[in-house]
mmCIF file of C-alpha atoms and ligand atoms in Angstrom:
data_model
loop_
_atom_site.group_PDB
_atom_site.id
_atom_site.type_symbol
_atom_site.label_atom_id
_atom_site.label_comp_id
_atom_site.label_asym_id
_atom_site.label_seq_id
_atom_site.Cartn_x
_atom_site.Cartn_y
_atom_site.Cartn_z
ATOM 1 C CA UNK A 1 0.865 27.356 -6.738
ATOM 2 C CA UNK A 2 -2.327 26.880 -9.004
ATOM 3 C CA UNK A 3 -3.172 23.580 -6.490
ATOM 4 C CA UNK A 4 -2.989 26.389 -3.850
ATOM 5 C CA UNK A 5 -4.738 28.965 -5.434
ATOM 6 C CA UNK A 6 -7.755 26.622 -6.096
ATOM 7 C CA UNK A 7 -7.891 24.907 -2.983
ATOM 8 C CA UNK A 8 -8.335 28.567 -1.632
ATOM 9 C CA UNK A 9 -11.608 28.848 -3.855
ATOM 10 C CA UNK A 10 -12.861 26.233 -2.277
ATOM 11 C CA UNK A 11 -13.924 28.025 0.590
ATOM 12 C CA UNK A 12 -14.904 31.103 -1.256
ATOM 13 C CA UNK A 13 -18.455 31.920 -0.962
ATOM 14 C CA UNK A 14 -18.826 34.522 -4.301
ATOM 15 C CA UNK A 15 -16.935 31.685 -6.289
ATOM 16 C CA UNK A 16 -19.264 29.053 -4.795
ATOM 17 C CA UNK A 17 -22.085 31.116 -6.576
ATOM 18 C CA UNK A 18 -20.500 31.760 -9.249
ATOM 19 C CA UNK A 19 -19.838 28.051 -10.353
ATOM 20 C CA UNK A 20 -22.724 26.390 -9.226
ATOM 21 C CA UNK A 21 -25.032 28.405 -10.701
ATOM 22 C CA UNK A 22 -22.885 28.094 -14.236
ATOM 23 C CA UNK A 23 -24.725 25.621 -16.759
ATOM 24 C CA UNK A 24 -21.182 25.192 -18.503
ATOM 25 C CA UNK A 25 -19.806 23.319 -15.393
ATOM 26 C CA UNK A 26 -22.230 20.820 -15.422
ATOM 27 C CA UNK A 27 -20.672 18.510 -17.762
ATOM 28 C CA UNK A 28 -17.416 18.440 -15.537
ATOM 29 C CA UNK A 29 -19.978 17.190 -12.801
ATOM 30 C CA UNK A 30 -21.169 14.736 -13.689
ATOM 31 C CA UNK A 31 -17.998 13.346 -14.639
ATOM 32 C CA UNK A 32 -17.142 13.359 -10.888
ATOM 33 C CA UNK A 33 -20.881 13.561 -8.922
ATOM 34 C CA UNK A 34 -23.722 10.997 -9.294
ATOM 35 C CA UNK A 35 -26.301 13.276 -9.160
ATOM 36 C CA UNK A 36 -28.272 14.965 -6.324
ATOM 37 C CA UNK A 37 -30.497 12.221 -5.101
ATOM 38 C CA UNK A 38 -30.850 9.177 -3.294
ATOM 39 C CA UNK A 39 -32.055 7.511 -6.083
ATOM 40 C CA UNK A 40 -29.261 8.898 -8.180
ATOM 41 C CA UNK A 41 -26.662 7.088 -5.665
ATOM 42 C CA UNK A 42 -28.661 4.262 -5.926
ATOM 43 C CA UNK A 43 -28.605 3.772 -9.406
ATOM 44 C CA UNK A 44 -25.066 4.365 -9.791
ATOM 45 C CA UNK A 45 -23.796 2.185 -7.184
ATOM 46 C CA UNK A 46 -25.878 -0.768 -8.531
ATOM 47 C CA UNK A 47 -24.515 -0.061 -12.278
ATOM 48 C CA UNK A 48 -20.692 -0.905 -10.367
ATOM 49 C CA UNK A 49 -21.599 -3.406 -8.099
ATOM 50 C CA UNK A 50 -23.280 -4.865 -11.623
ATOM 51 C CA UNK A 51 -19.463 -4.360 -12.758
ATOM 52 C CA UNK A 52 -18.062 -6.309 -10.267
ATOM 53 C CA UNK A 53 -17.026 -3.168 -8.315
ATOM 54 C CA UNK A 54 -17.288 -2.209 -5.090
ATOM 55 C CA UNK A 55 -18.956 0.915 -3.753
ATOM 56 C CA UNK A 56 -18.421 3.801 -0.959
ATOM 57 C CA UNK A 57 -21.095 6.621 -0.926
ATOM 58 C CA UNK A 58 -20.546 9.671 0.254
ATOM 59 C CA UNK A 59 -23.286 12.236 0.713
ATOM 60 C CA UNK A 60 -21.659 15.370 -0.314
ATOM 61 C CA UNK A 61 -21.251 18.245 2.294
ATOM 62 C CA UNK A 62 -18.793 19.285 4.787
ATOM 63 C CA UNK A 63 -18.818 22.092 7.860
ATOM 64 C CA UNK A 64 -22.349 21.947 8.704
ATOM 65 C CA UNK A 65 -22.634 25.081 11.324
ATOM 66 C CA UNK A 66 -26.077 24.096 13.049
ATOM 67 C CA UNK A 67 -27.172 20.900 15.006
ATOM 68 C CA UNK A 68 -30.140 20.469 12.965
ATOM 69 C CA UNK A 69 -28.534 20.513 9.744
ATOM 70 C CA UNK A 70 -26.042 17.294 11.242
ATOM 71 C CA UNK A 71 -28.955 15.734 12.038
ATOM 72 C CA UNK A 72 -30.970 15.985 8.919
ATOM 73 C CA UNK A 73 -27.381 14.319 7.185
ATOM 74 C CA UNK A 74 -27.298 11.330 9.928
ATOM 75 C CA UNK A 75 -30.920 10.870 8.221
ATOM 76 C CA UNK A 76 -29.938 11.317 5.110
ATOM 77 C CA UNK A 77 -27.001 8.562 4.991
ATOM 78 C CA UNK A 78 -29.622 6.152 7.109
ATOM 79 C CA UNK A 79 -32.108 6.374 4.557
ATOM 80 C CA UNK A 80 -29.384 5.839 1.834
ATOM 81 C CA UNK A 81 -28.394 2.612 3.698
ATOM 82 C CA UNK A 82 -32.080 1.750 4.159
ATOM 83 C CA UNK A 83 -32.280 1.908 0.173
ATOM 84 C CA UNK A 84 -29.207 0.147 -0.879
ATOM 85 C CA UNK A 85 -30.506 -2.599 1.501
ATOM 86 C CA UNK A 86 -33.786 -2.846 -0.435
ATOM 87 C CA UNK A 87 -32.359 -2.782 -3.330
ATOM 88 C CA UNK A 88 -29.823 -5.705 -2.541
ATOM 89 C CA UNK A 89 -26.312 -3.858 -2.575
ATOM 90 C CA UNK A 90 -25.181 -3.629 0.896
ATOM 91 C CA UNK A 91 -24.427 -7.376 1.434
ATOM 92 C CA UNK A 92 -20.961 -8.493 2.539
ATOM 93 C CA UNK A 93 -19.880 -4.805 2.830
ATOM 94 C CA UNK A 94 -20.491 -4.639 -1.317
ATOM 95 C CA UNK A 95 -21.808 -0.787 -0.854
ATOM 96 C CA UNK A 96 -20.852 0.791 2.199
ATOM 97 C CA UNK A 97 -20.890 5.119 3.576
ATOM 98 C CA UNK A 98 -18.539 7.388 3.468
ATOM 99 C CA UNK A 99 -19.021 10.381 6.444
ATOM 100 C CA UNK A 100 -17.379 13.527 7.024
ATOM 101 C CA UNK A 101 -16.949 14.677 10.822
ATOM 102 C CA UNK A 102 -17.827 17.676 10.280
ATOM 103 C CA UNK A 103 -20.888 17.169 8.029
ATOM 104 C CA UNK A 104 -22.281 15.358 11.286
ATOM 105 C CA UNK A 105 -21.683 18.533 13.436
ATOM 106 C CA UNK A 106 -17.869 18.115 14.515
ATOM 107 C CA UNK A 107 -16.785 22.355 13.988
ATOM 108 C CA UNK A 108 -20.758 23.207 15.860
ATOM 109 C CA UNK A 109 -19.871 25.767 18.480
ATOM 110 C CA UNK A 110 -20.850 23.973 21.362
ATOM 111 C CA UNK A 111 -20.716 19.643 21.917
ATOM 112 C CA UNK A 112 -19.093 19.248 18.284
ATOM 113 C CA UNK A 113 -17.790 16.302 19.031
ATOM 114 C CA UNK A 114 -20.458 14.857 20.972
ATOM 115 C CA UNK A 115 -23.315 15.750 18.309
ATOM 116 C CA UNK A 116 -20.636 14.045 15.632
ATOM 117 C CA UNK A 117 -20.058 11.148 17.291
ATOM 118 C CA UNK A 118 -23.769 10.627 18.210
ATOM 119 C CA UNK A 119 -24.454 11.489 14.429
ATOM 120 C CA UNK A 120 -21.338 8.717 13.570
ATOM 121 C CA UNK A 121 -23.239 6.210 15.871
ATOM 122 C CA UNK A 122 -26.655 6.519 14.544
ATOM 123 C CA UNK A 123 -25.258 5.513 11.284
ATOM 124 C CA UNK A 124 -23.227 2.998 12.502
ATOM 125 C CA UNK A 125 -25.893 1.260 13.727
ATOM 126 C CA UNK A 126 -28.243 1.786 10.060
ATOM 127 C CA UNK A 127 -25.213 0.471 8.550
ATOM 128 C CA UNK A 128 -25.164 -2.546 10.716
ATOM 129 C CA UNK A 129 -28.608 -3.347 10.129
ATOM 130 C CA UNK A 130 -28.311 -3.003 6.571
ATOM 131 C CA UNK A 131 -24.814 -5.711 6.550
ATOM 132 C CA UNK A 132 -22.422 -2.505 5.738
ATOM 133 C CA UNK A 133 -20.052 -0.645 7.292
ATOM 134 C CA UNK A 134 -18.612 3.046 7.265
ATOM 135 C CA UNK A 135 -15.719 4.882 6.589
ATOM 136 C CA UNK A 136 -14.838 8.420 8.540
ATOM 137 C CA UNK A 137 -13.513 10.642 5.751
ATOM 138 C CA UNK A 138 -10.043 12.909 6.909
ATOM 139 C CA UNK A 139 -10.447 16.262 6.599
ATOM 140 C CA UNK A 140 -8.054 18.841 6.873
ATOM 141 C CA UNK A 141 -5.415 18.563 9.558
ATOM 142 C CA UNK A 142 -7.246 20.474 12.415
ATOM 143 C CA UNK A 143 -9.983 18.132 12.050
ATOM 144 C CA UNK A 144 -7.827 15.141 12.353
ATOM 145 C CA UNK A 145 -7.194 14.004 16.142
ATOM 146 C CA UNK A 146 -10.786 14.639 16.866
ATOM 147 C CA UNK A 147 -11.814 12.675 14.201
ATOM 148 C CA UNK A 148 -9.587 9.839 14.895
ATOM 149 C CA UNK A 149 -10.638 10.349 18.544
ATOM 150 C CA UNK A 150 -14.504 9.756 17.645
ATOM 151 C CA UNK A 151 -13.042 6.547 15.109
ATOM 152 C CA UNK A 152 -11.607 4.894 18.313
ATOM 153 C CA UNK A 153 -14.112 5.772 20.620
ATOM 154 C CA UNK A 154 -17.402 3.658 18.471
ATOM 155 C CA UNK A 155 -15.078 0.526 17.712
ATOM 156 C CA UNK A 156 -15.667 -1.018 21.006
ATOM 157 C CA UNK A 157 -19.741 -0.798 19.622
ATOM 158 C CA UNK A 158 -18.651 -1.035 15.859
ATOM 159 C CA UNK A 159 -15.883 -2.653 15.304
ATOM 160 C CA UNK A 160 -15.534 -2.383 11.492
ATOM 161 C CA UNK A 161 -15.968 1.202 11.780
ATOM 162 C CA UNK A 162 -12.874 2.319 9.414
ATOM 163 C CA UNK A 163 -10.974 5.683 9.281
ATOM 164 C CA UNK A 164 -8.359 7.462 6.756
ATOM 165 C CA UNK A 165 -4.965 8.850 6.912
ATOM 166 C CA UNK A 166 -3.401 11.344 4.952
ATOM 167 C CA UNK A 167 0.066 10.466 3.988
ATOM 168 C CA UNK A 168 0.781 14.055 3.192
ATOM 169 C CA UNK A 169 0.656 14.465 7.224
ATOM 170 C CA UNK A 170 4.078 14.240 8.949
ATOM 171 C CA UNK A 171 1.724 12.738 11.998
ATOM 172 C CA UNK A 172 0.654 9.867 9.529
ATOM 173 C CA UNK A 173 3.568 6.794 9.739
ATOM 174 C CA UNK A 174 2.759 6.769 13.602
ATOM 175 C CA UNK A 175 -1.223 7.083 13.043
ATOM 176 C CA UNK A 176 -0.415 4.085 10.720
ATOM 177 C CA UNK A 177 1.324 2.387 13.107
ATOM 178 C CA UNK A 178 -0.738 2.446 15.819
ATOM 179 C CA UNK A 179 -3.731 1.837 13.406
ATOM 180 C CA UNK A 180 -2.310 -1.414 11.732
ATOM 181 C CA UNK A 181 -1.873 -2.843 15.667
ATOM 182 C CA UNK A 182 -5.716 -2.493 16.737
ATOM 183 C CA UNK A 183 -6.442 -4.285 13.369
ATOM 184 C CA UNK A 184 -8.823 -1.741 12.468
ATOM 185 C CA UNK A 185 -9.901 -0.824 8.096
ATOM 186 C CA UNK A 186 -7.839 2.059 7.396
ATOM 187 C CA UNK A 187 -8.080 3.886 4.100
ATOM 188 C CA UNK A 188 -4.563 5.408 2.678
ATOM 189 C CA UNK A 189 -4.350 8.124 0.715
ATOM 190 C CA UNK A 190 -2.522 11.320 -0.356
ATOM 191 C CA UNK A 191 -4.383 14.158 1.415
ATOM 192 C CA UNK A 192 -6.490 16.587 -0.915
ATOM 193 C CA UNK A 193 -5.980 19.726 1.714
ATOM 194 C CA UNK A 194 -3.648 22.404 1.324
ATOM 195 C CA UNK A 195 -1.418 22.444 4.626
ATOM 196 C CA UNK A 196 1.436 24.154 6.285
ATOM 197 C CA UNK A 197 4.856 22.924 5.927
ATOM 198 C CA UNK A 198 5.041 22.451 10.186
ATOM 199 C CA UNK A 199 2.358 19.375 9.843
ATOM 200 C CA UNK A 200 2.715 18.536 5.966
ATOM 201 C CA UNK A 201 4.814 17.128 3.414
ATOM 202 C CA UNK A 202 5.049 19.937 0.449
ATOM 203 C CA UNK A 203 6.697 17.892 -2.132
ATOM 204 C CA UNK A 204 5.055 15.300 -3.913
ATOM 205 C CA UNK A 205 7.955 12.767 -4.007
ATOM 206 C CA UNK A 206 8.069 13.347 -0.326
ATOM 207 C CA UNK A 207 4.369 12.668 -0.023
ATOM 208 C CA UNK A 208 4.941 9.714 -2.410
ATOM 209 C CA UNK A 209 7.162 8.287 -0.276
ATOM 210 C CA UNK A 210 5.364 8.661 3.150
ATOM 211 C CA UNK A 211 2.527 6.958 1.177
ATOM 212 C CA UNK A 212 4.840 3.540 0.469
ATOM 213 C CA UNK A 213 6.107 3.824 4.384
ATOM 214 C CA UNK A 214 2.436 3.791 5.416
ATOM 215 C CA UNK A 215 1.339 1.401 3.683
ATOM 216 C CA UNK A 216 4.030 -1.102 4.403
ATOM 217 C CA UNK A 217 3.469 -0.588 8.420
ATOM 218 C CA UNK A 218 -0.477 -1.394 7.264
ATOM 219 C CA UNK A 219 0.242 -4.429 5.036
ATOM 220 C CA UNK A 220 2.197 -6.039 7.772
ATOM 221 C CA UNK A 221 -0.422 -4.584 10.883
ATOM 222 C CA UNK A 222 -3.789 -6.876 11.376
ATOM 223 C CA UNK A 223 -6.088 -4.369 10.270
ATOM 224 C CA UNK A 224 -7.420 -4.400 6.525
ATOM 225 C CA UNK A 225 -5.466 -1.924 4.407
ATOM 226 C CA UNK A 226 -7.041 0.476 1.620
ATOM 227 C CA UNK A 227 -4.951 1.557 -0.838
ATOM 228 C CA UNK A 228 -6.689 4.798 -2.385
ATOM 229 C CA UNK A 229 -4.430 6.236 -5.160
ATOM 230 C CA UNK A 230 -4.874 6.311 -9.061
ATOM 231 C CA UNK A 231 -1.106 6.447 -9.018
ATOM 232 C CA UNK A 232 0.302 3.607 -10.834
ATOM 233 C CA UNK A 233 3.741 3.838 -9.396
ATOM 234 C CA UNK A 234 1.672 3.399 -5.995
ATOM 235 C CA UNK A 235 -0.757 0.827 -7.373
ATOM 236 C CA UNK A 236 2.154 -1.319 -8.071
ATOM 237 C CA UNK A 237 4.089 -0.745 -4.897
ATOM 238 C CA UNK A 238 0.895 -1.678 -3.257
ATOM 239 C CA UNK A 239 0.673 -5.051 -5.150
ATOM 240 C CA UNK A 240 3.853 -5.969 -4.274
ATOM 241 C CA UNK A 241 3.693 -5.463 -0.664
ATOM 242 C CA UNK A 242 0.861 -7.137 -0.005
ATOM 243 C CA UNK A 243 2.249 -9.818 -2.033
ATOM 244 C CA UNK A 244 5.531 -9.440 0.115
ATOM 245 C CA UNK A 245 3.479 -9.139 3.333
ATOM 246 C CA UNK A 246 1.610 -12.555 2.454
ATOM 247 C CA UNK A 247 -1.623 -10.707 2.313
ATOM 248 C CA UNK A 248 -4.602 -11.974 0.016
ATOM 249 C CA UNK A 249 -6.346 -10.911 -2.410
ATOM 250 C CA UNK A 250 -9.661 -10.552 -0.070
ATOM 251 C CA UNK A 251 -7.986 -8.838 2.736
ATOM 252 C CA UNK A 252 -7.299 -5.356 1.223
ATOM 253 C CA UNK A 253 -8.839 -3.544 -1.254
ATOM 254 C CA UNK A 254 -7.899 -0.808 -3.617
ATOM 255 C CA UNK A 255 -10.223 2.203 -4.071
ATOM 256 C CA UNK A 256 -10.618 5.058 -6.471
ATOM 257 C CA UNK A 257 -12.896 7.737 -6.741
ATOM 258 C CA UNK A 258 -15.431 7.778 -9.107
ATOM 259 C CA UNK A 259 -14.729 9.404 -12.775
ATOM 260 C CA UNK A 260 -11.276 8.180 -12.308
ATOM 261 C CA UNK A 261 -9.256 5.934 -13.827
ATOM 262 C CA UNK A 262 -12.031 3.539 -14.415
ATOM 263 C CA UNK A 263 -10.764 1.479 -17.198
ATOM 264 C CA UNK A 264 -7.737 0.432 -14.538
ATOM 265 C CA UNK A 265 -10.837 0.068 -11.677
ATOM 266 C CA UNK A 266 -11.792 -2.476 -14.382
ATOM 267 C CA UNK A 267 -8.382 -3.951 -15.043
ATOM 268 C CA UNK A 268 -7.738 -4.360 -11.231
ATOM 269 C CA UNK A 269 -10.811 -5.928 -10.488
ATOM 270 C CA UNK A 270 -9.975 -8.498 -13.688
ATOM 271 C CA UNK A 271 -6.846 -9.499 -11.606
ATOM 272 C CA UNK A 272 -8.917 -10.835 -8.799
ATOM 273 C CA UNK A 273 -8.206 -7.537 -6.689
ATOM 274 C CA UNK A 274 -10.691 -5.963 -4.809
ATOM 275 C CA UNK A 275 -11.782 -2.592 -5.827
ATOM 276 C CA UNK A 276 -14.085 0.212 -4.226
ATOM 277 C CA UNK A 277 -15.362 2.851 -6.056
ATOM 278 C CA UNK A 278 -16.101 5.870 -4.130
ATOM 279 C CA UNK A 279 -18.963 7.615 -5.229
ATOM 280 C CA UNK A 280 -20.586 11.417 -4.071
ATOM 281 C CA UNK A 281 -23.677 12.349 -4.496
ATOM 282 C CA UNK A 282 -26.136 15.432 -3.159
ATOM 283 C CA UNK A 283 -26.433 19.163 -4.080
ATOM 284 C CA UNK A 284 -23.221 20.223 -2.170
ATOM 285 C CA UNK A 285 -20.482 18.914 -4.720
ATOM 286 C CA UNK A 286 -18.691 22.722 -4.509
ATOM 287 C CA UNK A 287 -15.792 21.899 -1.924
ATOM 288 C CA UNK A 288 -15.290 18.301 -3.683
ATOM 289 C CA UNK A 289 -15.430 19.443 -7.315
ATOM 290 C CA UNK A 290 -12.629 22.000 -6.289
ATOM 291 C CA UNK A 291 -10.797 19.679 -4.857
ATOM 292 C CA UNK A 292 -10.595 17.496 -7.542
ATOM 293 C CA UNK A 293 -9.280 19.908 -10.265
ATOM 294 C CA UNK A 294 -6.510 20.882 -8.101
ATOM 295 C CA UNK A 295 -5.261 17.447 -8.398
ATOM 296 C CA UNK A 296 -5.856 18.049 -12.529
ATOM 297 C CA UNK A 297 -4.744 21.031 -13.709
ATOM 298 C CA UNK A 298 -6.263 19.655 -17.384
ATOM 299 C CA UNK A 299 -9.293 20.353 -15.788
ATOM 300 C CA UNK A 300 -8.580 24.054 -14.463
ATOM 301 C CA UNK A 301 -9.290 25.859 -17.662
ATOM 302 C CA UNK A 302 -12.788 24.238 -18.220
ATOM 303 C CA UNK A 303 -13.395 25.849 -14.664
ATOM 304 C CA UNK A 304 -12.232 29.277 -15.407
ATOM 305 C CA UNK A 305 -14.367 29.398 -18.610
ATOM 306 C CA UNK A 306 -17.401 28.771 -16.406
ATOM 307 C CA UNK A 307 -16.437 31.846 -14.122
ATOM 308 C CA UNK A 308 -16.591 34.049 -17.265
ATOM 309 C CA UNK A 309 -20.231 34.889 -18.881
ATOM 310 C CA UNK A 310 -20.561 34.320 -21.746
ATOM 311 C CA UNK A 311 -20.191 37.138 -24.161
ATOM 312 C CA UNK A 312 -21.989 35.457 -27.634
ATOM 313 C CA UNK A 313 -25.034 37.314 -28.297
ATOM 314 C CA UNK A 314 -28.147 35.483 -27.060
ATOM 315 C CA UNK A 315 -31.386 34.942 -29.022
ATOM 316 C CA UNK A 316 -34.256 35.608 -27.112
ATOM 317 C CA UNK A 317 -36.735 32.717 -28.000
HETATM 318 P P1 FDA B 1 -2.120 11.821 -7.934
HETATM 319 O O1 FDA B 1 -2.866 13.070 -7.607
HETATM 320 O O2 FDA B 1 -0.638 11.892 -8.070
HETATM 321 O O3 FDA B 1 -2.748 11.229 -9.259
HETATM 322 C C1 FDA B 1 -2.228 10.093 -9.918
HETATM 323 C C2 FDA B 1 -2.911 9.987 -11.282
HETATM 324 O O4 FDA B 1 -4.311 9.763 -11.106
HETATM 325 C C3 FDA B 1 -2.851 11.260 -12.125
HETATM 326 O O5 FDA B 1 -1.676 11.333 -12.857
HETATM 327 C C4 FDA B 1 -4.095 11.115 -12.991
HETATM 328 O O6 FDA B 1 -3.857 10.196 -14.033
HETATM 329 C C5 FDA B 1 -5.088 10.488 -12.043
HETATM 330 N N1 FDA B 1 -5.883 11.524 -11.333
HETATM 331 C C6 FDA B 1 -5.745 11.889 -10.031
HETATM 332 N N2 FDA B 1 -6.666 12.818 -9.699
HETATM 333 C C7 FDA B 1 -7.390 13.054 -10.816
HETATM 334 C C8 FDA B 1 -8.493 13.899 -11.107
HETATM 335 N N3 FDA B 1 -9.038 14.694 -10.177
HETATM 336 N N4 FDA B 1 -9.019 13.882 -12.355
HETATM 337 C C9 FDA B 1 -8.482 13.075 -13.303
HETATM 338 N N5 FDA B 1 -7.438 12.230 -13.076
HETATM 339 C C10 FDA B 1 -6.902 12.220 -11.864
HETATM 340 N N6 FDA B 1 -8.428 12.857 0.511
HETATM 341 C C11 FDA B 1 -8.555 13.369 1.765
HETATM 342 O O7 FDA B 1 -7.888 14.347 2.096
HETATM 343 N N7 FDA B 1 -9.428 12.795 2.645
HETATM 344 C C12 FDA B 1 -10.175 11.696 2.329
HETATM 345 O O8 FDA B 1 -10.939 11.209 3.163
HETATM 346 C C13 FDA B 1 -10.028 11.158 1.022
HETATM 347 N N8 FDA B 1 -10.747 10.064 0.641
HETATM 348 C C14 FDA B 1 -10.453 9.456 -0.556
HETATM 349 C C15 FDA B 1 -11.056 8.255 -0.892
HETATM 350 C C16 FDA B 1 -10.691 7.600 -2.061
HETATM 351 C C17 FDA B 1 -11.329 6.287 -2.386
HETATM 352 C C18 FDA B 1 -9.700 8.153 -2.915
HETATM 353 C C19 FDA B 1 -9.250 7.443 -4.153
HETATM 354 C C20 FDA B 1 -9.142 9.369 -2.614
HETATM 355 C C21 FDA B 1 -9.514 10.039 -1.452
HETATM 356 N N9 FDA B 1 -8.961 11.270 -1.139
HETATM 357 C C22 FDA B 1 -9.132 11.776 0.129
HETATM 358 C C23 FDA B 1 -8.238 12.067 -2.176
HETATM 359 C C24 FDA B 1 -6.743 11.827 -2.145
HETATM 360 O O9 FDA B 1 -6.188 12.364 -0.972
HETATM 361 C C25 FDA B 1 -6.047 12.470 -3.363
HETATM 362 O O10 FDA B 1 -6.268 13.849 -3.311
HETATM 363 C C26 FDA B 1 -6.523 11.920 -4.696
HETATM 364 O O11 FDA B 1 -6.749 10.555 -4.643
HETATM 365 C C27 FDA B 1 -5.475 12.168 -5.782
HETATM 366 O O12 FDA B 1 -4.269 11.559 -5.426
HETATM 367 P P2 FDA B 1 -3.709 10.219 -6.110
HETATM 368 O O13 FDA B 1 -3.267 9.321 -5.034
HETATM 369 O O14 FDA B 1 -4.693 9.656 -7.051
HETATM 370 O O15 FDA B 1 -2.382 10.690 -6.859
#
């Protein structure tokens, strides 16, 4: 009920202003965000790769409603990539991008998909220059097919281009399935989105489970597998399929999102594992910050208190 209740906030405008323009809510921020800037993401991902972690970006904002704005992001993520080059950190894949359909254009009212997948391209291609690759982000079910339809679409051009699925989706098994056969990167995690019952699991032992049936059809598929979860139950199950599976250590990675967990990101990666951090950044961390205290309710009252002014009596300096 409370995961409901603030997944709904995420897409409320008056509670968008509310908490980003609260100077209490920073702190819980910057737990989660690397700052605004380019240079911010820049910095951070070099202090992981420096701990022998590896690094997604993702340039925080979703729903972009004009095709200049997708654009302007397609720039954005090619002069990240341009930067991380410079700076030494895309080599071998060691910092790759993170993209979000719709931040590219996908939900514009005319040619979403067209403008996304031209967007998707363009960074494709800065990603290839700079040695990387990128990952399309899942969003919420309705954005799903199309953006699995854009995924397969660029492979025959960019063939590391990877994709996620949801394991909270009833569609996901078969996505995995068919996923794990074209050998493609496929990230695997819970699903952050509140959905209906007709195209979700609602129960988190039920989701639980669809994410150890997923990730034993990717294990044993030709694809590389990414196991994103800070579940330790799942973390383990993970090990010992791909252990089961005959699988390497260098041919799947586990990945966690930055803020999380890090002492096991640490204790993974001293095991010989591979692990990716993934890391936002930019001025749009509303919808993600939301997002991630519905997985925490230890985090939910910290958010309320920002909602409320507050009522100490100020000095006037
Ligand atoms: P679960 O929520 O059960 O958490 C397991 C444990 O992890 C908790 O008990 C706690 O210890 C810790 N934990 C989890 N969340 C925490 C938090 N916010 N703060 C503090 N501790 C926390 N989703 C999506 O819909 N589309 C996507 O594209 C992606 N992409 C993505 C990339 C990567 C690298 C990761 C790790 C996750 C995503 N997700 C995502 C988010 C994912 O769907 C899911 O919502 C979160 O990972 C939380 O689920 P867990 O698997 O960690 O389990």
């Amino acid at each position: 009920m409370l995961r409901r209740t603030l997944l709904a906030a995420a897409s409320s405008e008056r509670l968008r202003q509310a908490v980003t323009t609260a100077p209490q809510t920073r702190a819980i921020v910057d737990r989660y965000v690397a700052g605004e800037s380019t240079a911010d993401a820049v910095r951070v991902a070099g202090e992981l790769r420096a701990a022998g972690l590896l690094v997604s970006l993702d340039y925080l904002g979703e729903d972009t409603a004009d095709a200049a704005q997708a654009a302007e992001v397609a720039r954005a993520y090619a002069r990240l990539l341009g930067e991380l080059s410079a700076a030494g950190l895309t080599a071998g894949g060691g910092c790759e991008v993170s993209v979000k359909a719709t931040a590219v254009g996908l939900l514009l009212p005319e040619h979403g998909e067209k403008t996304a997948t031209e967007n998707i391209a363009r960074i494709c291609a800065a990603a290839r220059d700079a040695g990387t690759t990128v990952t399309l982000d899942a969003e919420d079910h309705t954005a799903v097919e199309a953006t699995l339809r854009i995924a397969a679409s660029l492979r025959p051009d960019f063939s590391d281009l990877g994709c996620v699925v949801q394991a909270r989706l009833r569609r996901s098994e078969a996505d995995c399935e068919q996923l794990a056969s074209s050998g493609a990167r496929v990230r695997l995690c819970k699903g952050a989105y509140d959905e209906p019952a007709e195209v979700a699991f609602t129960r988190r032992q039920d989701v639980d489970l669809s994410y150890a049936r997923c990730l034993r059809r990717l294990m044993a598929g030709t694809g590389y597998p990414m196991v994103a979860t800070h579940d330790p139950r799942l973390i383990d199950i993970a090990t010992t399929v791909a252990l089961m599976s005959g699988r390497p250590a260098d041919r799947f990675e586990y990945q966690m999102l930055y803020g999380i967990r890090p002492a096991e990101q640490q204790r993974l990666t001293g095991t010989g594992a591979q692990v990716r951090v993934y890391v936002p950044y930019g001025r749009d961390w509303y919808g993600y910050l939301v997002r991630r205290l519905a997985e925490r309710p230890g985090n939910v009252a910290f958010f309320l208190r920002s909602l409320v002014p507050d009522q100490r009596p100020r000095r006037v300096p």
